[in-house]
């Protein structure tokens, strides 16, 4: 027992002190073994290629020549020595610091006497994916694989410390060797140079040009000019130059971090920008040309189903992916600093063609989704900007995998809820735009759409249940707020768009989202009856309209007559109202009536209009149904009883406008019932024949029925009334702004007059002082 306890203590001690290091060493060892295996396969492949192109004898000779370049001269035979060419070789490689790379060598780093072909491979491409290359392509691959892109700045700093004389020699004779651009974009220049070499004969090496580069030479202070940007643009447009694209990305990054550089917060950039014209030119060239040049060098292929294929095995992908990440990060950094709507639209639209390339960069993709959703849901964003942001989100859903789609849908819903917190006449139009646009995303992949929609509707049901169970003072506020109302309304948009008969007929199957109709209807009915007081009648009307939308699009019967009859039977509508000089309440932008409106004629008239309109919209859905007379009979009887009760002088309601609206509604319902009875008398099938019952008046237009004609007239009158209210609101807004401007001008004029008075006082004081000085001088003279 003691031994087991001792072993347990030693195991615990080993886990605390040594286990982590042991696991890291094992992982490092496995990684090194994998690298050596890849190098061995690559060596064998190149030997096979050499044997294929040059023959076995030449391949052996070339292998001997390559091995002789780093071999010890004392160990070489005479034939090997002369077979290697007349090269300067050392007697024996000394293990000094200059023969190694600068900095510390890793434990399993290849020895200096290994060939250049065995260097680390930067492109993670398997041997099966790599085609047989020509000699010139092999040289280019070697340059990219070896990472021979020049020394880094840290390495040069180490060189200045270890060998200051050589560093001084470089500084005096080759200062360009000490000019460092960003290491993550340096491969683009090397790739561009390899493309230029491929254009010439593969057997002749291209001489280095002594002329200045077409992309432009940096001045000593790296000041960016319009001429440089114009040269880069011409080079990209005409030659699809990667060097010019790299310089444009560096300049764009400098523009994105412009204010930070002034404050000393950002790192040193490749360029400095001091002119607004140059800043504008850099933004235009980068946002319009960089997506195009990426598509030219790494073309994206898209199938009819929306699946995309990015050639990641291309040798250009890795260098250009660095350029892509830098460009995208700069876009995300500059977006919050922009205020001009046209510039924001151009910047956001530049992200859409980059989406297929960014699918592998999950962290960057997460930032893109968050930023785009923020612009889509901001109340200050214009409608064109919201639409462009939505197009980026839609592109992500179309080309992304399931994880990307789920992330976009969740972020979109959260953005909608955050953007609908404040609802008024100025923001309601933008909120409706968000609902309509976001509803489309849930139908692109209905399997993902169903799971996310189910979770969010379940969350709404949990909030409602908690409000009912924990019946405290403010528990209802979790449900009775704009965010909850817009959430239910949004899901009604989603279901009505993707569960209608036209969409399902086109798809040839029933929508998966149709299963969510029942839980959404139950949650909505429970929410509207949580507090059945007159204060929250506007909220009830909002939710009834959401359910009418679902019933109209999906053909689902939802019993709403009882909910509207409860409003008429309330104490607010049974008693006569009191007069009040209040402005008419806009039921579209309120969910709670102010206390000052309760029991007033203005509020009762508004509620009566809403009830009549909603009754008409409800019955017009079934105006051509063969069972309409029986369907409308209970409501007709209830409305007649209410009208009879309202005529009593002692306890009735003397609101003539409300009673006239209900009388007209009853007349239209009775007329529609007689119309259906007349059509029904001519049929020759029984009620059990469901096919014939469903086909009854199927091709008859609902606008031609008595209730349908009444609803058309009501909608037209409502549209005219809304237009008049909008014009009146705009006129009030103009008057308010004019009054504010006049008040500002008056304040400015008052300030100027005060300044003038102060100046006059100062002049008078100066004159008095001068007079006193003159008098004192005269007295002194006397």
XYZ file of C-alpha atoms in Angstrom:
782
model
C 0.000 0.000 0.000
C 2.902 2.330 0.823
C 4.544 1.498 -2.503
C 1.372 2.295 -4.416
C 1.070 5.595 -2.565
C 4.691 6.418 -3.368
C 4.115 5.598 -7.047
C 1.039 7.802 -7.040
C 3.036 10.715 -5.591
C 5.835 10.280 -8.124
C 3.317 10.125 -10.972
C 1.635 13.295 -9.756
C 5.009 15.000 -9.410
C 5.937 13.899 -12.940
C 2.649 15.249 -14.309
C 3.198 18.611 -12.643
C 6.849 19.137 -13.599
C 7.782 17.041 -16.634
C 4.700 15.823 -18.508
C 4.154 19.021 -20.480
C 7.775 19.135 -21.685
C 7.735 15.452 -22.618
C 4.577 15.873 -24.704
C 6.017 18.945 -26.430
C 9.222 17.051 -27.260
C 7.233 14.171 -28.679
C 5.194 16.524 -30.840
C 8.355 18.271 -32.043
C 9.943 14.917 -32.827
C 6.906 13.778 -34.799
C 6.921 17.040 -36.717
C 10.621 16.665 -37.548
C 10.073 13.091 -38.727
C 7.289 14.282 -40.980
C 9.533 17.005 -42.423
C 12.312 14.514 -43.114
C 9.813 12.184 -44.772
C 8.584 14.994 -47.038
C 12.163 15.932 -47.912
C 12.997 12.318 -48.778
C 9.948 12.058 -51.032
C 10.800 15.340 -52.705
C 14.379 14.223 -53.273
C 13.177 11.008 -54.871
C 10.724 12.893 -57.050
C 13.368 15.285 -58.292
C 15.724 12.411 -59.022
C 12.981 10.718 -61.023
C 12.296 13.933 -62.922
C 15.977 14.425 -63.649
C 16.280 10.873 -64.899
C 13.234 11.411 -67.091
C 14.545 14.622 -68.675
C 18.316 14.013 -68.779
C 18.720 10.259 -68.735
C 20.207 8.117 -65.952
C 23.876 8.932 -66.656
C 23.374 12.705 -66.693
C 21.266 12.482 -63.569
C 24.026 10.670 -61.690
C 26.569 13.235 -62.873
C 24.321 16.120 -61.790
C 23.837 14.486 -58.401
C 27.607 14.160 -57.999
C 28.057 17.813 -58.970
C 25.469 18.969 -56.462
C 26.971 16.897 -53.692
C 30.455 18.155 -54.542
C 29.519 21.780 -53.933
C 29.482 21.308 -50.191
C 31.664 18.224 -49.825
C 35.082 18.236 -48.153
C 37.773 18.674 -50.811
C 40.082 16.223 -49.002
C 37.511 13.457 -49.427
C 36.944 14.073 -53.175
C 38.501 12.025 -55.977
C 40.177 13.655 -58.981
C 37.242 12.786 -61.251
C 34.775 14.252 -58.765
C 36.895 17.382 -58.369
C 37.043 18.142 -62.091
C 33.487 16.949 -62.628
C 32.285 19.638 -60.252
C 33.629 22.495 -62.379
C 36.148 25.125 -61.459
C 34.706 26.404 -58.251
C 36.449 27.779 -55.207
C 36.173 25.274 -52.394
C 37.505 25.271 -48.883
C 39.700 22.558 -47.474
C 37.195 21.728 -44.840
C 34.049 23.495 -43.703
C 34.762 25.200 -40.430
C 31.959 25.274 -37.913
C 32.102 29.038 -37.487
C 29.135 31.313 -37.114
C 29.394 32.764 -40.614
C 28.728 29.401 -42.250
C 25.324 29.167 -40.578
C 22.211 31.228 -40.741
C 22.045 34.172 -38.431
C 20.325 33.493 -35.165
C 20.093 30.275 -33.211
C 19.764 27.051 -35.143
C 17.005 24.723 -34.091
C 17.839 21.318 -32.647
C 16.986 19.308 -35.752
C 17.775 21.958 -38.371
C 19.521 20.584 -41.521
C 23.299 20.808 -41.456
C 25.069 23.356 -43.672
C 26.474 20.668 -45.917
C 23.018 19.607 -47.023
C 21.947 20.557 -50.510
C 19.666 23.488 -51.192
C 17.026 21.139 -52.481
C 16.553 19.767 -48.960
C 15.572 23.114 -47.471
C 12.274 23.484 -45.711
C 9.257 23.471 -47.955
C 6.990 26.472 -47.481
C 4.187 25.159 -49.676
C 2.310 22.335 -47.994
C 1.541 20.408 -51.170
C 1.701 16.626 -51.336
C 3.801 14.859 -53.944
C 0.773 13.515 -55.735
C -0.555 17.034 -56.285
C 2.682 18.378 -57.775
C 3.018 17.993 -61.554
C 6.277 17.261 -63.354
C 7.877 20.633 -63.926
C 10.290 21.962 -66.490
C 13.743 23.219 -65.568
C 12.672 26.839 -65.336
C 9.611 26.014 -63.235
C 11.829 23.865 -61.029
C 14.059 26.860 -60.392
C 11.055 28.969 -59.460
C 9.746 26.290 -57.128
C 13.161 26.040 -55.537
C 13.218 29.766 -54.907
C 9.790 29.642 -53.282
C 10.446 26.442 -51.356
C 13.754 27.595 -49.969
C 12.272 30.859 -48.816
C 15.211 32.658 -50.468
C 13.584 36.002 -50.112
C 16.378 37.968 -48.533
C 17.372 38.364 -44.937
C 14.958 39.687 -42.403
C 15.444 42.842 -40.377
C 16.154 40.866 -37.203
C 18.864 38.937 -39.024
C 20.480 42.172 -40.246
C 20.378 43.601 -36.729
C 22.234 40.511 -35.543
C 24.732 40.963 -38.379
C 25.375 44.570 -37.340
C 26.132 43.335 -33.841
C 28.322 40.356 -34.836
C 30.156 41.825 -37.851
C 29.924 45.642 -37.802
C 32.585 46.052 -40.535
C 30.618 44.016 -43.060
C 27.406 45.813 -42.072
C 29.159 49.159 -42.665
C 30.385 47.928 -46.066
C 26.794 47.023 -47.035
C 25.519 50.362 -45.851
C 28.030 52.248 -47.996
C 27.975 50.106 -51.159
C 24.522 48.479 -51.236
C 22.082 50.522 -49.135
C 19.064 48.893 -50.817
C 19.945 45.654 -49.057
C 19.067 47.370 -45.781
C 15.680 48.689 -46.981
C 13.099 46.301 -45.571
C 9.495 45.967 -46.566
C 7.170 43.729 -44.656
C 8.353 40.146 -44.547
C 4.879 38.799 -45.074
C 4.661 40.442 -48.512
C 8.234 39.883 -49.689
C 7.365 36.650 -51.470
C 5.167 38.539 -53.925
C 8.174 40.304 -55.447
C 10.047 37.027 -55.755
C 7.032 35.408 -57.393
C 6.735 38.310 -59.827
C 10.410 37.984 -60.713
C 9.988 34.272 -61.387
C 7.072 35.058 -63.721
C 9.287 37.456 -65.666
C 11.934 34.761 -65.991
C 9.365 32.313 -67.347
C 8.505 34.729 -70.137
C 12.072 34.481 -71.499
C 13.826 31.370 -72.771
C 14.084 28.746 -70.015
C 17.726 28.055 -70.770
C 18.848 31.686 -70.571
C 18.856 33.491 -67.307
C 17.349 36.933 -67.311
C 19.833 39.668 -66.540
C 18.978 42.038 -63.758
C 17.862 45.370 -65.111
C 19.779 48.380 -64.017
C 16.873 50.671 -64.910
C 14.480 51.869 -62.223
C 11.527 49.600 -61.514
C 8.240 50.464 -63.179
C 6.492 50.380 -59.864
C 8.438 53.399 -58.720
C 11.335 54.030 -56.353
C 10.726 55.248 -52.852
C 12.055 58.622 -51.962
C 14.196 59.044 -48.897
C 11.278 59.989 -46.692
C 8.930 57.418 -48.323
C 6.471 60.165 -49.228
C 3.697 58.786 -51.441
C 2.740 60.817 -54.510
C -0.039 60.671 -57.061
C 2.461 59.845 -59.825
C 3.553 56.700 -57.992
C -0.040 55.577 -57.505
C -0.781 56.249 -61.184
C 2.236 54.122 -62.243
C 1.109 51.277 -60.011
C -2.404 51.458 -61.408
C -1.131 51.371 -64.988
C 1.170 48.437 -64.223
C -1.667 46.472 -62.598
C -4.137 47.258 -65.375
C -1.809 46.503 -68.283
C 0.515 43.779 -66.961
C -1.277 42.424 -63.862
C 1.952 43.147 -61.994
C 2.268 41.557 -58.572
C 5.024 43.970 -57.563
C 2.726 46.901 -58.177
C -0.073 45.108 -56.299
C 2.249 44.618 -53.342
C 3.151 48.297 -53.261
C -0.520 49.244 -53.482
C -1.334 46.982 -50.520
C 1.508 48.514 -48.496
C 0.293 52.011 -49.359
C -3.290 51.043 -48.495
C -2.158 49.716 -45.135
C -0.337 52.990 -44.493
C -3.553 54.837 -45.341
C -5.549 52.614 -42.996
C -3.163 53.321 -40.102
C -2.656 56.984 -40.977
C -4.051 58.505 -37.780
C -2.335 55.948 -35.589
C 1.032 56.809 -37.062
C 0.497 60.448 -36.166
C -0.228 59.516 -32.573
C 2.662 57.082 -32.412
C 0.352 54.146 -31.758
C 0.969 52.130 -34.927
C 4.065 50.503 -36.286
C 6.232 52.092 -38.928
C 4.615 51.915 -42.353
C 6.255 51.658 -45.755
C 4.848 55.002 -46.896
C 3.771 58.315 -45.462
C 0.695 60.102 -46.791
C 0.239 63.816 -46.319
C -2.155 64.725 -49.131
C -5.895 63.973 -49.156
C -5.758 63.502 -52.937
C -3.126 60.777 -52.558
C -5.188 59.137 -49.806
C -8.214 59.105 -52.092
C -6.245 57.686 -55.038
C -4.734 54.911 -52.905
C -8.176 53.872 -51.626
C -9.705 53.837 -55.104
C -6.853 51.875 -56.708
C -6.586 49.339 -53.879
C -10.310 48.667 -53.503
C -10.935 48.368 -57.245
C -7.753 46.679 -58.526
C -6.622 44.226 -55.815
C -9.697 41.912 -56.023
C -9.282 41.827 -59.788
C -5.612 40.909 -59.692
C -6.318 38.117 -57.202
C -8.968 36.737 -59.527
C -6.487 36.931 -62.439
C -3.650 35.053 -60.741
C -5.785 32.691 -58.615
C -9.057 32.318 -60.542
C -12.021 31.070 -58.522
C -14.266 28.509 -60.197
C -17.897 28.341 -59.099
C -20.395 25.609 -59.902
C -24.085 26.090 -60.600
C -24.954 24.916 -57.081
C -22.829 27.681 -55.539
C -19.801 25.599 -54.582
C -16.476 27.333 -55.196
C -13.041 25.939 -55.925
C -9.922 27.956 -55.055
C -6.662 26.562 -56.533
C -4.766 26.409 -53.241
C -2.206 24.017 -54.745
C -0.946 26.769 -57.053
C 2.527 28.096 -56.271
C 1.072 31.615 -56.292
C -1.463 30.925 -53.557
C 0.797 31.162 -50.505
C 2.527 34.456 -51.432
C -0.750 35.993 -52.554
C -2.537 34.724 -49.434
C -0.164 36.887 -47.389
C -1.074 39.863 -49.564
C -4.758 38.944 -49.197
C -4.625 38.806 -45.393
C -2.816 42.133 -45.178
C -5.293 43.775 -47.560
C -8.328 42.382 -45.718
C -6.979 43.379 -42.307
C -6.428 46.914 -43.596
C -10.028 47.049 -44.855
C -11.348 45.953 -41.470
C -9.133 48.529 -39.762
C -10.145 51.458 -41.972
C -13.909 50.762 -42.068
C -14.725 52.181 -38.589
C -12.812 55.374 -39.407
C -14.773 56.183 -42.578
C -17.794 58.466 -42.537
C -18.516 59.164 -46.218
C -21.314 56.919 -47.464
C -19.850 56.454 -50.964
C -16.458 55.424 -49.568
C -18.094 53.015 -47.124
C -20.063 51.379 -49.932
C -16.923 50.983 -52.073
C -14.936 49.536 -49.164
C -17.621 47.031 -48.177
C -18.188 45.972 -51.781
C -14.460 45.137 -52.064
C -14.947 42.363 -49.487
C -17.478 40.433 -51.566
C -15.068 39.064 -54.244
C -12.547 38.182 -51.509
C -14.928 35.841 -49.646
C -13.916 32.579 -51.432
C -10.234 33.187 -50.649
C -10.926 33.916 -46.958
C -12.849 30.752 -46.073
C -9.745 29.052 -44.666
C -8.853 31.939 -42.342
C -11.420 31.436 -39.590
C -10.183 34.139 -37.241
C -10.163 36.754 -39.999
C -13.547 35.536 -41.223
C -15.012 36.008 -37.753
C -13.864 39.646 -37.731
C -15.322 40.178 -41.201
C -18.723 38.802 -40.179
C -18.827 40.967 -37.058
C -17.827 44.135 -38.913
C -20.243 43.625 -41.810
C -23.140 42.814 -39.478
C -22.416 45.968 -37.480
C -22.761 48.120 -40.601
C -25.858 46.189 -41.688
C -27.597 46.715 -38.343
C -26.537 50.286 -37.525
C -29.420 52.729 -37.405
C -27.213 55.412 -38.972
C -26.430 53.302 -42.072
C -28.185 54.237 -45.294
C -30.276 51.737 -47.235
C -27.710 51.252 -50.073
C -24.993 50.582 -47.472
C -27.220 48.030 -45.699
C -27.883 46.274 -49.004
C -24.161 46.033 -49.834
C -23.433 44.641 -46.368
C -26.236 42.104 -46.834
C -24.763 41.004 -50.171
C -21.476 40.244 -48.412
C -23.329 38.186 -45.786
C -25.292 36.363 -48.471
C -22.074 35.534 -50.322
C -20.647 34.064 -47.121
C -23.705 31.849 -46.690
C -23.664 30.717 -50.336
C -19.985 29.734 -50.604
C -19.240 28.898 -46.971
C -19.437 25.546 -45.247
C -21.891 24.663 -42.473
C -19.803 26.288 -39.759
C -19.579 29.578 -41.665
C -23.291 29.534 -42.457
C -24.278 28.964 -38.858
C -21.937 31.741 -37.683
C -23.389 34.182 -40.240
C -26.995 33.348 -39.316
C -26.364 33.751 -35.599
C -24.485 37.035 -36.063
C -27.232 38.327 -38.376
C -29.986 37.568 -35.864
C -28.021 39.163 -33.035
C -27.411 42.235 -35.195
C -31.123 42.467 -35.997
C -32.038 42.338 -32.307
C -29.412 44.943 -31.424
C -30.512 47.244 -34.249
C -34.210 47.089 -33.330
C -33.818 48.255 -29.738
C -34.891 51.778 -30.689
C -37.999 51.916 -32.916
C -39.489 55.176 -34.115
C -40.623 56.810 -37.329
C -36.999 57.344 -38.364
C -35.748 53.792 -37.775
C -38.763 51.598 -38.582
C -38.030 51.626 -42.316
C -34.473 50.390 -41.788
C -35.672 47.683 -39.384
C -38.161 46.411 -41.968
C -35.354 46.330 -44.539
C -33.251 44.227 -42.169
C -36.130 41.788 -41.625
C -36.815 41.352 -45.325
C -33.158 40.888 -46.249
C -32.216 38.603 -43.361
C -35.231 36.353 -43.987
C -33.679 35.321 -47.311
C -30.579 33.877 -45.605
C -32.573 31.242 -43.701
C -33.754 29.656 -46.944
C -30.344 29.181 -48.575
C -29.570 26.150 -46.404
C -32.762 25.041 -44.699
C -31.085 22.351 -42.594
C -28.898 24.959 -40.865
C -31.746 27.458 -40.989
C -34.098 25.079 -39.178
C -31.706 24.349 -36.301
C -30.854 28.018 -35.707
C -34.479 29.154 -36.029
C -35.649 26.410 -33.654
C -33.094 27.436 -31.026
C -34.019 31.107 -31.240
C -37.795 30.467 -31.130
C -37.233 28.148 -28.164
C -35.327 30.974 -26.467
C -38.338 33.268 -26.977
C -40.618 30.596 -25.471
C -38.320 30.302 -22.429
C -38.501 34.061 -21.870
C -42.296 33.907 -22.040
C -42.465 30.956 -19.628
C -40.177 32.703 -17.124
C -42.358 35.803 -17.276
C -45.448 33.705 -16.512
C -43.889 31.533 -13.791
C -41.921 34.265 -12.040
C -44.777 36.736 -11.850
C -42.916 39.660 -10.340
C -43.330 43.362 -10.872
C -41.046 43.756 -13.892
C -40.947 40.185 -15.183
C -43.240 41.044 -18.094
C -40.650 43.504 -19.440
C -38.617 40.584 -20.768
C -41.422 40.022 -23.261
C -43.010 43.431 -23.635
C -40.227 45.284 -25.411
C -39.352 46.130 -29.009
C -36.679 43.450 -29.350
C -39.086 40.635 -28.451
C -41.782 42.028 -30.750
C -39.389 42.361 -33.682
C -38.028 38.859 -33.037
C -41.484 37.299 -33.395
C -42.216 39.490 -36.393
C -38.925 38.501 -38.029
C -39.652 34.790 -37.720
C -43.037 35.422 -39.288
C -41.145 36.984 -42.229
C -38.901 33.905 -42.468
C -41.728 31.359 -42.409
C -43.997 33.308 -44.744
C -41.206 33.639 -47.326
C -39.956 30.050 -47.347
C -43.127 28.085 -46.505
C -45.502 29.486 -49.115
C -46.991 27.212 -51.738
C -45.151 28.820 -54.664
C -41.713 28.227 -53.161
C -42.573 24.675 -52.185
C -43.919 23.936 -55.660
C -40.686 25.206 -57.206
C -38.591 23.085 -54.839
C -40.823 20.036 -55.337
C -41.028 19.293 -51.629
C -42.343 20.728 -48.386
C -40.107 23.222 -46.625
C -38.285 22.058 -43.506
C -39.166 25.342 -41.818
C -42.897 24.552 -41.945
C -42.485 22.562 -38.723
C -41.766 25.828 -36.898
C -45.156 27.411 -37.643
C -46.948 25.797 -34.716
C -44.429 26.718 -31.958
C -44.122 30.273 -33.275
C -47.915 30.741 -33.319
C -48.240 29.388 -29.777
C -45.506 31.679 -28.451
C -47.062 34.705 -30.201
C -50.566 33.991 -28.863
C -49.195 33.516 -25.360
C -47.189 36.743 -25.511
C -50.094 38.908 -26.670
C -52.324 37.632 -23.818
C -49.678 38.005 -21.088
C -51.096 41.373 -19.938
C -54.549 41.866 -21.547
C -54.940 45.545 -20.618
C -55.759 48.507 -22.831
C -52.249 49.888 -22.377
C -50.772 47.103 -24.503
C -53.389 46.991 -27.262
C -50.795 48.307 -29.786
C -48.516 45.353 -28.948
C -51.408 42.956 -29.542
C -52.058 44.522 -32.941
C -48.377 44.108 -33.928
C -48.469 40.410 -33.095
C -51.804 39.854 -34.852
C -50.315 41.308 -38.039
C -47.374 38.892 -37.734
C -49.752 35.936 -37.477
C -51.836 37.214 -40.401
C -48.670 37.268 -42.502
C -47.994 33.616 -41.698
C -51.602 32.601 -42.392
C -51.713 34.512 -45.692
C -48.486 32.975 -47.084
C -48.673 29.417 -45.763
C -52.441 28.825 -45.887
C -52.440 27.871 -42.200
C -55.615 28.600 -40.237
C -54.872 30.600 -37.065
C -57.884 31.547 -34.847
C -57.588 35.315 -34.359
C -61.247 36.423 -34.102
C -61.393 35.736 -30.356
C -58.275 37.875 -29.764
C -59.916 40.852 -31.481
C -63.257 40.330 -29.727
C -61.410 40.521 -26.387
C -60.368 44.053 -27.332
C -63.955 45.102 -28.049
C -65.197 43.556 -24.794
C -62.634 45.406 -22.678
C -63.677 48.243 -20.368
C -61.780 50.683 -22.560
C -64.094 50.051 -25.540
C -67.452 49.492 -23.764
C -67.668 52.920 -22.109
C -68.022 56.278 -23.709
C -64.680 58.092 -24.095
C -63.752 61.489 -22.755
C -62.754 64.345 -24.974
C -59.072 65.234 -25.273
C -57.030 67.461 -27.567
C -54.247 64.959 -28.245
C -52.412 64.070 -31.400
C -53.485 60.817 -33.102
C -51.384 57.872 -31.952
C -49.278 56.128 -34.605
C -49.840 52.440 -33.843
C -47.002 51.343 -36.151
C -44.238 52.768 -33.951
C -45.629 52.201 -30.428
C -46.318 49.050 -28.445
C -47.535 50.750 -25.274
C -50.125 53.518 -25.051
C -49.219 56.491 -22.820
C -51.409 56.949 -19.761
C -52.652 60.290 -21.049
C -54.327 58.502 -24.004
C -56.313 55.984 -21.987
C -60.123 56.502 -21.903
C -59.836 59.290 -24.485
C -61.759 59.540 -27.742
C -58.514 59.793 -29.763
C -57.268 56.461 -28.455
C -60.639 54.726 -28.764
C -61.012 55.859 -32.376
C -57.539 54.566 -33.175
C -58.166 51.198 -31.510
C -61.529 50.903 -33.313
C -59.888 51.527 -36.695
C -57.252 48.883 -35.972
C -59.858 46.316 -34.907
C -61.978 46.860 -38.023
C -58.951 46.683 -40.332
C -57.614 43.520 -38.707
C -61.047 41.840 -38.808
C -61.289 42.627 -42.515
C -57.728 41.360 -43.196
C -58.521 38.187 -41.255
C -61.758 37.351 -43.055
C -60.460 38.209 -46.518
C -58.041 35.264 -46.231
C -61.044 32.908 -46.315
C -63.391 35.019 -48.434
C -63.483 32.377 -51.203
C -63.702 29.381 -48.886
C -66.775 27.215 -49.216
C -67.340 27.309 -45.421
C -67.217 31.122 -45.107
C -70.885 31.553 -44.002
C -70.442 29.188 -41.053
C -66.974 30.604 -40.360
C -68.168 34.224 -40.094
C -71.492 33.579 -38.318
C -70.195 33.619 -34.677
C -68.317 36.867 -35.247
C -71.326 38.495 -36.900
C -73.546 37.549 -33.948
C -70.964 38.847 -31.416
C -70.554 42.175 -33.233
C -74.321 42.691 -33.431
C -74.634 42.085 -29.679
C -71.866 44.607 -29.015
C -73.563 47.202 -31.222
C -76.880 46.612 -29.447
C -75.232 47.032 -26.049
C -73.477 50.241 -27.160
C -76.828 51.935 -27.958
C -77.850 51.947 -24.305
C -77.687 55.452 -22.896
C -76.669 54.502 -19.376
C -73.943 51.908 -19.970
C -73.364 52.097 -23.732
C -70.712 53.678 -25.894
C -71.832 56.763 -27.763
C -68.785 56.805 -30.080
C -70.463 57.122 -33.456
C -67.286 56.668 -35.471
C -66.526 53.311 -33.849
C -70.096 52.034 -34.241
C -70.312 53.063 -37.910
C -67.075 51.201 -38.687
C -68.347 48.004 -37.045
C -71.769 48.291 -38.766
C -70.051 48.524 -42.170
C -67.885 45.505 -41.354
C -70.958 43.416 -40.388
C -72.668 44.378 -43.634
C -69.648 43.293 -45.707
C -69.387 39.970 -43.853
C -73.086 39.214 -44.405
C -72.802 40.161 -48.084
C -69.814 37.867 -48.525
C -71.658 35.039 -46.758
C -74.623 35.405 -49.150
C -72.193 35.494 -52.099
C -70.625 32.181 -51.058
C -74.037 30.611 -50.388
C -75.100 31.529 -53.911
C -71.996 29.941 -55.423
C -72.285 26.923 -53.129
C -75.881 26.232 -54.190
C -74.691 25.409 -57.716
C -72.184 22.675 -56.806
C -72.960 18.964 -57.105
C -70.446 17.422 -54.657
C -70.709 16.489 -50.983
C -68.588 17.951 -48.124
C -66.678 14.682 -47.837
C -65.152 15.187 -51.289
C -62.030 17.050 -50.092
C -60.510 17.582 -53.530
C -63.630 19.343 -54.814
C -63.991 21.329 -51.592
C -60.424 22.608 -51.819
C -60.873 23.495 -55.507
C -64.007 25.596 -54.784
C -63.488 29.129 -56.247
C -59.772 28.410 -56.423
C -59.324 30.482 -59.579
C -61.714 33.224 -58.427
C -59.956 36.467 -57.461
C -60.481 37.424 -53.833
C -60.591 41.138 -54.785
C -63.949 40.532 -56.498
C -65.652 39.276 -53.343
C -67.554 41.796 -51.152
C -65.016 41.537 -48.327
C -62.117 41.652 -50.815
C -63.357 44.865 -52.434
C -63.783 46.387 -48.982
C -60.207 45.450 -47.994
C -58.793 46.908 -51.217
C -60.539 50.216 -50.453
C -59.348 50.122 -46.837
C -55.730 49.504 -47.896
C -55.850 52.379 -50.365
C -57.270 54.738 -47.735
C -54.654 53.569 -45.217
C -51.832 54.188 -47.695
C -53.095 57.725 -48.361
C -53.375 58.389 -44.647
C -49.855 57.106 -44.014
C -48.570 59.307 -46.834
C -50.250 62.368 -45.346
C -48.850 61.589 -41.890
C -45.356 61.171 -43.360
C -45.603 64.500 -45.173
C -46.823 66.183 -41.993
C -43.951 64.646 -40.050
C -41.424 65.870 -42.613
C -42.965 69.330 -42.527
C -42.704 69.400 -38.733
C -39.102 68.250 -39.012
C -38.299 71.036 -41.478
C -39.946 73.623 -39.217
C -38.047 72.347 -36.219
C -34.724 72.507 -38.057
C -35.552 76.001 -39.324
C -36.374 77.174 -35.815
C -33.151 75.679 -34.495
C -31.186 77.408 -37.258
C -32.845 80.748 -36.505
C -32.126 80.314 -32.807
C -28.473 79.607 -33.574
C -28.262 82.664 -35.800
C -29.854 84.810 -33.094
C -27.391 83.487 -30.544
C -24.510 84.183 -32.901
C -25.818 87.717 -33.565
C -26.179 88.278 -29.819
C -22.625 87.111 -29.252
C -21.372 89.481 -31.960
C -23.276 92.417 -30.489
C -21.848 91.609 -27.045
C -18.356 91.522 -28.568
C -18.963 94.896 -30.222
C -20.208 96.369 -26.937
C -17.141 95.031 -25.205
C -14.930 96.560 -27.899
C -16.718 99.926 -27.484
C -16.218 99.755 -23.733
C -12.532 98.969 -24.209
C -12.167 101.915 -26.616
C -13.944 104.267 -24.204
C -11.721 103.108 -21.361
C -8.643 103.615 -23.524
C -9.808 107.131 -24.499
C -10.473 108.001 -20.854
C -7.029 106.758 -19.897
C -5.448 108.821 -22.695
C -7.347 111.937 -21.552
C -6.203 111.386 -17.983
C -2.626 110.945 -19.197
C -2.836 114.197 -21.198
C -4.273 116.095 -18.237
C -1.584 114.774 -15.935
C 1.146 115.737 -18.433
C -0.277 119.279 -18.737
C -0.297 119.640 -14.980
C 3.300 118.493 -14.862
C 4.274 121.093 -17.523
C 2.619 123.856 -15.517
